[in-house]
Coordinates of C-alpha atoms and ligand atoms in Angstrom, one line a residue:
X1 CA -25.2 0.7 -18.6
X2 CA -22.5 0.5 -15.8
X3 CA -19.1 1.0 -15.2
X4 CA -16.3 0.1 -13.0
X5 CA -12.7 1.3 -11.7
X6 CA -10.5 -1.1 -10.4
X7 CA -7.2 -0.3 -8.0
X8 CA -5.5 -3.4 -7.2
X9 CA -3.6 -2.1 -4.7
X10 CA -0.9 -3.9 -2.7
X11 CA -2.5 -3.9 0.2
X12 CA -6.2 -4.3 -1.2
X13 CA -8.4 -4.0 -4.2
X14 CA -10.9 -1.2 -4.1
X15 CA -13.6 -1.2 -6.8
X16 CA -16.7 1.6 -7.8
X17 CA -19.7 0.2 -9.7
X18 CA -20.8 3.6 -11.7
X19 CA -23.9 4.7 -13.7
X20 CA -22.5 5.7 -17.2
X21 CA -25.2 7.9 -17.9
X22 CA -25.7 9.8 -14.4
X23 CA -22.1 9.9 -13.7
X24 CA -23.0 8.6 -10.2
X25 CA -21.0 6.3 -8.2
X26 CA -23.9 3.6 -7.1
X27 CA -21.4 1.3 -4.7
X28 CA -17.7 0.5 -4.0
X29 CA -16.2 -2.9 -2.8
X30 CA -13.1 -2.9 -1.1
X31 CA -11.2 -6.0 0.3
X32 CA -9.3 -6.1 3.5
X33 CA -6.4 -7.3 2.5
X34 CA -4.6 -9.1 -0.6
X35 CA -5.4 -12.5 -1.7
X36 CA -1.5 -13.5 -2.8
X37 CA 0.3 -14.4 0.1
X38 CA 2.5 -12.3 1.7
X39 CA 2.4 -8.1 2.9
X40 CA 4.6 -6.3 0.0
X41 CA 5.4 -6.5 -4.0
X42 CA 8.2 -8.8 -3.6
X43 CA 6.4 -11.7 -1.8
X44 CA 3.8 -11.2 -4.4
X45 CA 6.1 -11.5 -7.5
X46 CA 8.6 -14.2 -5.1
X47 CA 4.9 -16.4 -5.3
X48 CA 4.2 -15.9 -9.2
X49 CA 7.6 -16.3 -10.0
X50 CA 7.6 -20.1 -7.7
X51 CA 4.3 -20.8 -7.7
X52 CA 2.8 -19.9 -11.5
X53 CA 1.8 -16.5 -12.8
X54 CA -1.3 -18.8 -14.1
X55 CA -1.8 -19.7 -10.3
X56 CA -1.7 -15.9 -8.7
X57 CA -3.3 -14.5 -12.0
X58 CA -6.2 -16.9 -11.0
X59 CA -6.3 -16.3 -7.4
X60 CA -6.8 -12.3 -8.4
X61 CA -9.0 -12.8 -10.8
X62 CA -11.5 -14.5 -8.4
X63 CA -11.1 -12.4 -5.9
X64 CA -12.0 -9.8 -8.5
X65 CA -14.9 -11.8 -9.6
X66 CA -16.2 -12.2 -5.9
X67 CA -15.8 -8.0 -6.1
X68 CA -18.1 -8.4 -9.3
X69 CA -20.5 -10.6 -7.8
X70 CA -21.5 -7.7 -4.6
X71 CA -22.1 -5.3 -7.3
X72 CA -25.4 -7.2 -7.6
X73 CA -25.6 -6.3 -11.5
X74 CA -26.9 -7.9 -15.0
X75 CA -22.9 -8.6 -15.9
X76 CA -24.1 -7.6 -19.2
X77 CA -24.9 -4.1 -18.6
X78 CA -21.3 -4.1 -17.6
X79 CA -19.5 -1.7 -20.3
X80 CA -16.0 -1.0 -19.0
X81 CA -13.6 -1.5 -16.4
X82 CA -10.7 0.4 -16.4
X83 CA -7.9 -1.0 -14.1
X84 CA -5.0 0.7 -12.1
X85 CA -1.9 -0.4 -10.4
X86 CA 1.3 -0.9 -10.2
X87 CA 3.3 -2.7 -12.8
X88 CA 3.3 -5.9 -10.6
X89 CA -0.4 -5.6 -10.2
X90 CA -1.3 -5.5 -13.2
X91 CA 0.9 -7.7 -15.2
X92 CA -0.2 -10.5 -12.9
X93 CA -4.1 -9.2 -13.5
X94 CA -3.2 -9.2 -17.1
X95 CA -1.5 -12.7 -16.7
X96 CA 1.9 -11.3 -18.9
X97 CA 5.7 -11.8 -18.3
X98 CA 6.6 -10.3 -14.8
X99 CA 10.4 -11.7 -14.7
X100 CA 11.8 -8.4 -16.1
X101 CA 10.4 -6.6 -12.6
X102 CA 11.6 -9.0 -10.3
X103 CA 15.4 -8.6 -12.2
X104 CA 16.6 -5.2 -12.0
X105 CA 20.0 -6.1 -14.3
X106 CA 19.6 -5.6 -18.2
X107 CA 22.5 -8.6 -18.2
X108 CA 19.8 -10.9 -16.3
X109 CA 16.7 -9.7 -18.4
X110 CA 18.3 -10.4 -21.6
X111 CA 19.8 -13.7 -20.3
X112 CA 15.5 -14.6 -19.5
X113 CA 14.8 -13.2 -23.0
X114 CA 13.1 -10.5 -20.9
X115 CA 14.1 -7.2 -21.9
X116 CA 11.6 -4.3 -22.8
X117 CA 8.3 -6.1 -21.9
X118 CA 5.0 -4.0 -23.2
X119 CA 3.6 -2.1 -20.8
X120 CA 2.0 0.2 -23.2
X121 CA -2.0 1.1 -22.6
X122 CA -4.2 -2.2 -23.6
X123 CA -7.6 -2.6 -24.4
X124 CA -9.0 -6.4 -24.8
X125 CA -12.4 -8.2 -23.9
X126 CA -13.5 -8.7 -20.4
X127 CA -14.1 -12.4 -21.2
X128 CA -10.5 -13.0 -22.4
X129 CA -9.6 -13.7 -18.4
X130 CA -13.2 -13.4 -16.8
X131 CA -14.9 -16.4 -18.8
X132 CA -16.2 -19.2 -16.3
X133 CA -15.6 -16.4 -13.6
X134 CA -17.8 -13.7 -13.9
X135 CA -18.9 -13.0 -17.6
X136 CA -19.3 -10.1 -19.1
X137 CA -20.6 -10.2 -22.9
X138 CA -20.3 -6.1 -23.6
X139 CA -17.2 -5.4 -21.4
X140 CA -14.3 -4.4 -22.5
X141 CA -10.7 -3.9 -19.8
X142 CA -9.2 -1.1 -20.2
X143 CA -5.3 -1.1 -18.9
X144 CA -3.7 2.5 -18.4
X145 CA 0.2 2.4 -19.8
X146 CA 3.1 2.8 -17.5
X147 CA 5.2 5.6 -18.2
X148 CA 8.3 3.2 -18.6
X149 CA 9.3 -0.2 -17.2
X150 CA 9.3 0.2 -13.4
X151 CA 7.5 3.4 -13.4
X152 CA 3.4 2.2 -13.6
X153 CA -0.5 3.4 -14.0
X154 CA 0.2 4.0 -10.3
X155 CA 2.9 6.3 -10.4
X156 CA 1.1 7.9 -13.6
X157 CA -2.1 8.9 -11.5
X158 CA -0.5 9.7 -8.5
X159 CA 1.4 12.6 -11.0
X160 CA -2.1 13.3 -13.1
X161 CA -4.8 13.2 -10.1
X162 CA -2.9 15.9 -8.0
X163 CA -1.5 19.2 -9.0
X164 CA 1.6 17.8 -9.4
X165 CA 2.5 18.2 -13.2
X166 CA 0.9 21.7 -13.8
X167 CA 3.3 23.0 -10.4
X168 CA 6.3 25.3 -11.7
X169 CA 7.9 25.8 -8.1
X170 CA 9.6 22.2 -7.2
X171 CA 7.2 19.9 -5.8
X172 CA 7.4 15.8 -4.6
X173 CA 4.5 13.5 -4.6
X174 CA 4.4 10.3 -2.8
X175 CA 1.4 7.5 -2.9
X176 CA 1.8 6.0 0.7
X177 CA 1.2 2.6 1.0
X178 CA 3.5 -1.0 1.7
X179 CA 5.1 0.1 -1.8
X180 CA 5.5 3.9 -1.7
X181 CA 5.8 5.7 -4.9
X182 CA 7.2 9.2 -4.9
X183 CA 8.2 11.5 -7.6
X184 CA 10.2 14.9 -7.7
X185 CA 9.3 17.9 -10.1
X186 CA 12.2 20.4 -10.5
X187 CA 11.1 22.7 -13.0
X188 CA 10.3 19.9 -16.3
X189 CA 12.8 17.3 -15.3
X190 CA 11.0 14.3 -13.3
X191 CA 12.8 11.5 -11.4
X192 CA 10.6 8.4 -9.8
X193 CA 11.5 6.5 -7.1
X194 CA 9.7 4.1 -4.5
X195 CA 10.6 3.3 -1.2
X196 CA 9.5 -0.4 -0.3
X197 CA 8.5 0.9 3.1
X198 CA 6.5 -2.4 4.3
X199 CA 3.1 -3.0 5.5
X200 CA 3.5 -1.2 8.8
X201 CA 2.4 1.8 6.7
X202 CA -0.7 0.8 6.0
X203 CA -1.1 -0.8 9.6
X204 CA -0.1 -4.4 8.8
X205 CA 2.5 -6.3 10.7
X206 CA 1.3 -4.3 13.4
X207 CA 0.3 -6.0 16.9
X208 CA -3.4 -4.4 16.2
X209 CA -2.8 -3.5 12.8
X210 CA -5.3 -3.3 10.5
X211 CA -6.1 -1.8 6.8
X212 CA -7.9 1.5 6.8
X213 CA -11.5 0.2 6.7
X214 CA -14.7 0.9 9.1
X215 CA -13.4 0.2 13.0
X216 CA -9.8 0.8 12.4
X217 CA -8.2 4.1 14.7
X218 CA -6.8 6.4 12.3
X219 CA -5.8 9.3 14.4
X220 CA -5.7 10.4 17.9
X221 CA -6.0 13.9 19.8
X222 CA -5.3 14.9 23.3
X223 CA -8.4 16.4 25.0
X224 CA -7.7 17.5 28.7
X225 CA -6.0 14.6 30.2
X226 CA -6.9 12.2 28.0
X227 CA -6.8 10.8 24.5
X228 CA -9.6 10.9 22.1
X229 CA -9.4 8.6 19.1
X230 CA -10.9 8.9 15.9
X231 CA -12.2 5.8 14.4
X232 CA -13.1 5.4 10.2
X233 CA -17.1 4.2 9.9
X234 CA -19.0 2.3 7.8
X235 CA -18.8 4.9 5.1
X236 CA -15.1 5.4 5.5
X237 CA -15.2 8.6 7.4
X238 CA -13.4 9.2 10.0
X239 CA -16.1 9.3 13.1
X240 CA -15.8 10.6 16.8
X241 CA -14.3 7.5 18.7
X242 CA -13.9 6.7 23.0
X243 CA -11.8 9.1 25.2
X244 CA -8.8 7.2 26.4
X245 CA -5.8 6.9 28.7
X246 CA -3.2 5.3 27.1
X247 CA -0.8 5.0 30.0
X248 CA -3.8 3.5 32.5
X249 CA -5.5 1.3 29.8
X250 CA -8.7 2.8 31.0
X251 CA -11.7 4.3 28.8
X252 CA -12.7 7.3 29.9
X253 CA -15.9 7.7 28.0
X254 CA -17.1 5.3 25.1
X255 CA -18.4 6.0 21.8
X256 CA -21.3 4.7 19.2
X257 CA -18.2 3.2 17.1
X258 CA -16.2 0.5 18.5
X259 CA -12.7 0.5 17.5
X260 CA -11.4 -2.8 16.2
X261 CA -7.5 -2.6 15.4
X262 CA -5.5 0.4 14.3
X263 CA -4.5 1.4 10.9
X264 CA -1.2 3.0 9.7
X265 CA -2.2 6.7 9.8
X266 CA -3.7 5.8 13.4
X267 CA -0.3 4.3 14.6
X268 CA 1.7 7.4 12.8
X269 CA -0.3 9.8 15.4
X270 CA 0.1 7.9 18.4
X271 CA 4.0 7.9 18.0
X272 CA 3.9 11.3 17.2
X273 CA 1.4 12.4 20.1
X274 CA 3.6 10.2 22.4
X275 CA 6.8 12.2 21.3
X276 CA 4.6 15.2 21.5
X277 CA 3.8 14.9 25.0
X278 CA 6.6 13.0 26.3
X279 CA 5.7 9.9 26.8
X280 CA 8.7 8.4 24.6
X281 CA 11.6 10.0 26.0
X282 CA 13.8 7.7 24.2
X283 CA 12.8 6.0 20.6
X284 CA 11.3 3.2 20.8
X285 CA 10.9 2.8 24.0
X286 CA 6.7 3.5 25.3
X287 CA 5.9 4.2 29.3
X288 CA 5.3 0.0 30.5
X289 CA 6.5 -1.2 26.8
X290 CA 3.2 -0.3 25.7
X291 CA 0.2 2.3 25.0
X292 CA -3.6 0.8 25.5
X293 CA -6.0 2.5 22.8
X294 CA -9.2 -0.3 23.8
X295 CA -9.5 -3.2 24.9
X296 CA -7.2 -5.4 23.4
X297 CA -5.6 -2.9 21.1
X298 CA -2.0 -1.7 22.1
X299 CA 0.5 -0.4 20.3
X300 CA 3.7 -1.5 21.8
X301 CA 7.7 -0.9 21.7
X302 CA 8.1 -3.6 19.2
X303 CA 5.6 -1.6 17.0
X304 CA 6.9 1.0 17.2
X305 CA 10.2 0.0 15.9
X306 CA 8.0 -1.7 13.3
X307 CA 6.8 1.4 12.1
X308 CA 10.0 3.0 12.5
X309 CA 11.5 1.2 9.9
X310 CA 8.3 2.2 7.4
X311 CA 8.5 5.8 7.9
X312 CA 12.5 5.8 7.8
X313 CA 12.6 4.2 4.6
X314 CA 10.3 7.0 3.1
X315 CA 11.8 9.6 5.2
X316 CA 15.2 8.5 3.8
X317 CA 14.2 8.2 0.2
X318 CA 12.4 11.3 0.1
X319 CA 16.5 13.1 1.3
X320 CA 18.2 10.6 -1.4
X321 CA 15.5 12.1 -4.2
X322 CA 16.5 15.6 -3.0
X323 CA 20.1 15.0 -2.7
X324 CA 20.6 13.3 -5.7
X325 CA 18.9 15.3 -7.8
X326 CA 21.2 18.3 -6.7
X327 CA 17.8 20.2 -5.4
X328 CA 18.8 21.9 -1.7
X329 CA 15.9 20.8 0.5
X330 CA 15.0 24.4 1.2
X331 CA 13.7 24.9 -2.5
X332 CA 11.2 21.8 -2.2
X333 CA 8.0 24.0 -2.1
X334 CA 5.1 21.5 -2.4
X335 CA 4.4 17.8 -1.0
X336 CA 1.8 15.9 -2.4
X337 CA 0.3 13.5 -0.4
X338 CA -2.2 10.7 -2.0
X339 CA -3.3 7.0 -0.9
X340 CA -5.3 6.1 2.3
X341 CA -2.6 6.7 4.5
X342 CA -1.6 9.5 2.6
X343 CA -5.2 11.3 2.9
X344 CA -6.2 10.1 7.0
X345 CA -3.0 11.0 8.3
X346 CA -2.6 14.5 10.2
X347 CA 0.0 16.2 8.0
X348 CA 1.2 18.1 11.1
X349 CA 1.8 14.6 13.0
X350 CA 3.2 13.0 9.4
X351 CA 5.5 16.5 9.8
X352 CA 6.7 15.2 13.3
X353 CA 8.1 12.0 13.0
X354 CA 9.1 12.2 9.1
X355 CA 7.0 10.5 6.6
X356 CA 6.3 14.1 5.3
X357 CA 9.5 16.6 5.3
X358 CA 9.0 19.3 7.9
X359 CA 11.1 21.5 5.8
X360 CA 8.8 22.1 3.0
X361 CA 6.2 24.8 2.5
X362 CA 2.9 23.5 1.5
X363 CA 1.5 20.1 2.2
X364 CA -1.5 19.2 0.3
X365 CA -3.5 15.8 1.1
X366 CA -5.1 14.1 -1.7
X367 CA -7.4 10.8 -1.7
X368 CA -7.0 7.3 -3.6
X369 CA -5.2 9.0 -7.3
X370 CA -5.5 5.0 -8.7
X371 CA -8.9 4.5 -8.1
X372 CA -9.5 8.4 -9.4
X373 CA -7.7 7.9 -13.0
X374 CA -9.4 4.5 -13.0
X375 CA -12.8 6.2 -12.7
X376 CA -11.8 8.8 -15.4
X377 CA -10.9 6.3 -17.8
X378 CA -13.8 4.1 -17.5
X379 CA -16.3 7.2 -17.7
X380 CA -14.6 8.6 -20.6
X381 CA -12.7 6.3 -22.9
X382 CA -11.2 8.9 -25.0
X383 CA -9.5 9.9 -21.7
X384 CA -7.2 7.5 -22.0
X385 CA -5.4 8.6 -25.3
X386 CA -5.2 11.8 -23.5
X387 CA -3.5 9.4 -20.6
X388 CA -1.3 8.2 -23.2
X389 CA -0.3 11.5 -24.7
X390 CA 0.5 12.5 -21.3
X391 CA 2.3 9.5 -20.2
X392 CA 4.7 9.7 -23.3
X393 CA 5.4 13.1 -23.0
X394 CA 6.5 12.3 -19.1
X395 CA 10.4 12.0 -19.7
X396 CA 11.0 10.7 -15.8
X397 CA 14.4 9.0 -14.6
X398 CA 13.7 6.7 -12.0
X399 CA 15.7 6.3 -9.2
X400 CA 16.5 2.8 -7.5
X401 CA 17.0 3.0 -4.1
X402 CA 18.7 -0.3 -3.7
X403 CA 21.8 0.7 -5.5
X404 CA 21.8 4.5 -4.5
X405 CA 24.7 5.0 -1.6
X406 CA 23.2 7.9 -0.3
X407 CA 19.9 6.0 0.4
X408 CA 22.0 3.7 1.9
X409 CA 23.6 5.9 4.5
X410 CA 20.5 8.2 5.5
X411 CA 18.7 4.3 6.0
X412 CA 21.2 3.6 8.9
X413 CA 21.0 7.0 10.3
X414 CA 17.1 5.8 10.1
X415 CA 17.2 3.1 11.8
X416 CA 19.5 4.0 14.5
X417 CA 17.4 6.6 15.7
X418 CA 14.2 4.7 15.9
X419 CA 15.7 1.4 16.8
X420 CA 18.6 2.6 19.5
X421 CA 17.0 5.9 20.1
X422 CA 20.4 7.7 18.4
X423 CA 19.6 11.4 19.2
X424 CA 19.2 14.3 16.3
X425 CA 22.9 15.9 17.1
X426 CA 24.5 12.4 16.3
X427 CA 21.9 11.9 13.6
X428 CA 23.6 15.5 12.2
X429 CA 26.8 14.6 12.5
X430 CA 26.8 10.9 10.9
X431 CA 25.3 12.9 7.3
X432 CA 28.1 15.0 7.9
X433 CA 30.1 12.0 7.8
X434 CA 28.7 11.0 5.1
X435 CA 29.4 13.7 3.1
X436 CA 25.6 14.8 3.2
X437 CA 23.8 18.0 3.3
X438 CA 23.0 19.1 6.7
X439 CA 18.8 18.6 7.9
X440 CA 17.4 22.1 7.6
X441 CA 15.2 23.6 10.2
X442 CA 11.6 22.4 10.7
X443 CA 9.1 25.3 9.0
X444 CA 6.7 26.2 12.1
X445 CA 4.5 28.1 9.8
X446 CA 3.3 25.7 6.5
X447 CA 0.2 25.4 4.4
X448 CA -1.4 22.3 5.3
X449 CA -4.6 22.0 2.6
X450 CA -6.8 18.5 2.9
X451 CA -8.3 18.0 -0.4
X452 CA -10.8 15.3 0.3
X453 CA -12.2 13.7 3.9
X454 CA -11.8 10.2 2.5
X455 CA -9.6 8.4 0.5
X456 CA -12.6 7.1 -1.5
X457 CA -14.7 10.5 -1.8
X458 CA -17.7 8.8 -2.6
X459 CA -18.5 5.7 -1.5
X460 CA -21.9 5.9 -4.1
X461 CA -25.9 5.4 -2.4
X462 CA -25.9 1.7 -2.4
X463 CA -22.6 2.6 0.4
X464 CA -19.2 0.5 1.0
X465 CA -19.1 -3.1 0.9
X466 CA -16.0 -5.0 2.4
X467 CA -14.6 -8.3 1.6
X468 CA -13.2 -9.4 4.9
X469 CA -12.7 -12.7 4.1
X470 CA -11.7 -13.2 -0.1
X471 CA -11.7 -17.1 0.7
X472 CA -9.1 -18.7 -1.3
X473 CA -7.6 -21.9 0.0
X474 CA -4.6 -23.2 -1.6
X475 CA -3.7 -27.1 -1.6
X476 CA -0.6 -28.7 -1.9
X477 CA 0.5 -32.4 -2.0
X478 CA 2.6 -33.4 1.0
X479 CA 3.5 -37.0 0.2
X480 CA 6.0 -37.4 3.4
X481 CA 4.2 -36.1 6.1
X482 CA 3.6 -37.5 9.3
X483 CA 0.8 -35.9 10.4
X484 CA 3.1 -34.5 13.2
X485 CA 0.8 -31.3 12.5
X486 CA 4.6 -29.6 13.9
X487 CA 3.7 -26.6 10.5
X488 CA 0.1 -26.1 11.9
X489 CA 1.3 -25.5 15.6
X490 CA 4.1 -23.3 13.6
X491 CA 2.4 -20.7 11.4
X492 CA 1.6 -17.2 13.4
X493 CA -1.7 -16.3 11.3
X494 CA -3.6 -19.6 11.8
X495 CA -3.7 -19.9 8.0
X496 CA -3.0 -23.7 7.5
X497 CA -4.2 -27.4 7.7
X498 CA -3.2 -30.4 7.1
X499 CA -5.8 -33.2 5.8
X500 CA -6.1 -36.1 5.2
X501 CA -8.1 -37.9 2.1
X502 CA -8.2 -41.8 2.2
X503 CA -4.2 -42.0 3.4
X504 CA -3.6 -39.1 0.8
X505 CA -1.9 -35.7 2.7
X506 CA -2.7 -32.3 1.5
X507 CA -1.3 -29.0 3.1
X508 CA -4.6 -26.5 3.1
X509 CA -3.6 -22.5 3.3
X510 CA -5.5 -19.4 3.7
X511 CA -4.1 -17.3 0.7
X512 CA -4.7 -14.4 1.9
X513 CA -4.1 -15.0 5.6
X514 CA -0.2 -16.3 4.8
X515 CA 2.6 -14.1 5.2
X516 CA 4.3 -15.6 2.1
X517 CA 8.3 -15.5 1.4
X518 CA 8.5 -13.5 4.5
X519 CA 7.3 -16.1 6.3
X520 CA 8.2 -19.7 5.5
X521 CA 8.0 -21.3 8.9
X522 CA 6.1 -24.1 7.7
X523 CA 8.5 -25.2 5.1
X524 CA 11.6 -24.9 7.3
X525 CA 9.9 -26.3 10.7
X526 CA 8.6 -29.3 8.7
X527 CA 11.1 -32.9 10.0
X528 CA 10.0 -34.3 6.6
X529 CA 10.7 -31.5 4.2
X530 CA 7.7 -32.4 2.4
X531 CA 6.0 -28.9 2.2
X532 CA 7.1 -27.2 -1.2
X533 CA 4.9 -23.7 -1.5
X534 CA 6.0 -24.1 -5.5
X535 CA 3.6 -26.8 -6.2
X536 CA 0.3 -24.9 -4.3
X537 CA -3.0 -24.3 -6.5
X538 CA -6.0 -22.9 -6.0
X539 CA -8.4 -25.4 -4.4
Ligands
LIG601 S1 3.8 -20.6 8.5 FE1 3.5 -21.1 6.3 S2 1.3 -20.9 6.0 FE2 1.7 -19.9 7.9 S3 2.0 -17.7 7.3 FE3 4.0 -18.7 7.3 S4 4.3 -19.3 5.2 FE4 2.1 -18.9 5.5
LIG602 S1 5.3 -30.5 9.7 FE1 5.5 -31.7 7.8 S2 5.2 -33.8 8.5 FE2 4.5 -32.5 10.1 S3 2.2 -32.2 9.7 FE3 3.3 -30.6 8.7 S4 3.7 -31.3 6.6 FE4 3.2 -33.1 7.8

């Protein structure tokens, strides 16, 4: 018999078929990229909310079902999934009442008639939402609780999967990804908190952006004159890639692997090498506008303003967590690090430019905490009333950083210095302004401990399978159009069509291709105002 774990991630699914008996992982499944459109929670529940949970429950349950179908398995042997995420995640996967998360105020939620939705731990039949998709006669879902409301499964492993809890000297732990999750420990008070730091982080919205999967840069290292980049393989590890000059655009000397686009922690390292060796004197600004890491893949100002507002937004709600819990940054003794961007980055480069403080102790780089309490559950059921136990023992405050002043004012310091280039002394002065504890002194000397090489530590025999290309098309009725095709010519990603059948118009789109609420082009470009995304289903 076979299990699975199941991390719907943001940014991705990632999914382990495993031998129940042996114990051994036989093959992972990963896709690149989302199937809802858009890059970040908000488009995601903006689309349910508009569109239909029904619709984006559907659209993730066949893109779960295509994950199935690669497993190459008798569904029946299937015994157990167990499924992690965040709250948004899995209520759509679940296909239960997401309004409550997209309406912070209690006033709002009870005026909906959605106050205190269950998010307690569930166990139902597979076939409940996989019949006519991929079914599964023996399998049962197993759902992991969140600890409360807004705090999910995600923020639950990323707490039990590293050495978070069991840590008596104060300690943070962030999950990097578009939606970081973080979490402070002083002594056994807890307070939660995510930063919605974008897809940049995970190397989307990039120029050459793309998710950490085989042929995506993930670091880079000066050797003599030159750069030498390290590129992610086919089993996810991260593999000896071409020497480079940036500056020249030239490759030096070339490599088995070919890189193919360059992931978050990849982007991360080439800001901070450029700082490092002067070749950004002034933020954002890069020698020519731009750095050449291959052909066709550059990383340029724009980018790096683009990242810049990823890695100020976790910088920035890392020092509100502090802050506002009282703690003085010089007492934060641990940093946990989890997530694919979270393991592949170089904690001394993360250190540089912010996304990890430079002020703490020890640093200590996990892999993907989801997709590891996912695999604990579905190996051992009776590990999830221990999960439960835990998770209501967990007495955590959440922090939003929406409505938190202080997160507010460190932002703009943020911003400032990675959009106008503001130097540190003003950067200083303006917390001082604000009434704000001064920026201690980067540590030179720090523990930096990598716990695991990849962020999937074993990939099983049968090796890594990626969905490039989840193929969902939505369709939508656009009874006034002209066939001026002014939406097609419009839309950045190449993700939609208009056709015709016998006089009838339909608006065709890429689901996963489409930037989603953060995009909108088509609608507002469109003479005839005949494109409504509200009325798109799955084709
Ligand atoms: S233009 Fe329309 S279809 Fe294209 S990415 Fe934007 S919202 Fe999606
Ligand atoms: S812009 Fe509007 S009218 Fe023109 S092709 Fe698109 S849907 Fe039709």
């Amino acid at each position: 018999m076979y299990v699975i774990s199941l991390d719907l991630g943001t940014s991705g699914f990632r999914s382990q078929l495993i031998d129940l008996e042996k114990k051994d992982t036989i093959k992972t499944v990963v896709t690149m990229g989302h199937p809802l459109p858009g890059g970040n929670v908000m488009d995601h529940l903006d689309f349910a909310i508009n569109t239909g949970v029904d619709v984006a429950h559907g659209i993730i349950i066949e893109t779960v079902g295509v994950m199935l179908q690669k497993f190459d398995v008798d569904p029946d042997k299937i015994e157990r999934i167990a499924v992690c995420g965040n709250p948004i995640q899995l209520s759509l996967f679940q296909n239960i009442e997401i309004r409550d998360l997209a309406y912070a105020g209690k006033s709002k939620q009870a005026s909906l008639g959605v106050e205190n939705v269950n998010r307690d731990a569930r166990i139902f039949a597979a076939n409940e939402i996989f019949k006519g998709i991929f079914e599964m006669g023996n399998c049962e879902i197993i759902i992991p609780p969140a600890i409360k409301h807004e705090i999910g499964a995600d923020a639950l492993a990323m707490m039990l999967e590293t050495d978070f809890m069991a840590q008596k000297e104060p300690c943070l732990v962030t999950d990097y990804g578009t939606n970081a999750e973080m979490a402070l420990k002083i002594g056994d008070k807890i307070i939660t908190a995510s930063a919605a730091a974008g897809p940049a982080i995970e190397g989307q919205g990039i120029s050459c952006g793309m998710l950490a999967g085989p042929g995506a840069i993930s670091d880079v290292n000066v050797e003599g004159d030159y750069w030498r980049l390290t590129v992610i393989d086919s089993s996810m590890n991260p593999a000896k890639g071409p020497l480079v000059d940036p500056v020249m655009g030239n490759e030096i000397e070339g490599s088995d692997i070919v890189p193919k686009g360059i992931t978050g922690t990849g982007v991360i390292s080439t800001i901070a090498l450029a700082l490092k060796e002067g070749l950004i004197e002034k933020l954002p600004e890069l020698p020519n506008g731009r750095l050449v890491l291959g052909p066709g893949i550059t990383i340029t100002d724009k980018d790096v303003e683009e990242a810049g507002k990823a890695i100020g937004a976790i910088r920035a709600a890392h020092m509100t967590l502090i802050v506002d819990s009282g703690l003085k940054y010089e007492d934060l003794k641990y940093s946990y690090m989890s997530g694919a961007t979270g393991t592949y980055v170089d904690a001394n480069k993360a250190r540089r430019i912010g996304s990890v403080p430079d002020f703490c102790e020890n640093i200590i780089q996990f892999g993907n905490t989801s997709l590891g309490l996912a695999r604990k559950i579905a190996l051992d059921r009776a590990k999830l009333d221990e999960v439960i136990k835990i998770a209501q023992k967990i007495k955590a405050d959440h922090l939003m950083m929406a409505s938190s002043e202080t997160f507010k004012n460190i932002y703009m310091c943020e911003l400032a210095s990675w959009q106008n280039g503001m130097p540190t002394e003003m950067y200083a002065q303006m917390l001082e302004m604000y009434n704000l504890p001064v920026y201690p002194k980067t540590l030179t000397d720090v523990n930096i401990e990598k716990k695991v090489v990849r962020d999937i530590d074993d990939v099983g025999y049968l090796g890594l399978d990626v969905v490039a290309d989840i193929g969902i098309t939505l369709e939508a009725p656009v009874v006034k159009c002209t066939l001026c095709h002014k939406c097609e010519k419009e839309c950045p990603e190449d993700a939609l069509v208009i056709v015709d059948k016998d006089g009838e118009r339909f608006v065709n789109i890429d689901s996963q291709q489409c930037l989603g609420t953060s995009c909108r082009r088509c609608v507002v470009v469109c003479p005839e105002q005949t494109m409504n995304h509200s009325l798109l289903r799955v084709k």
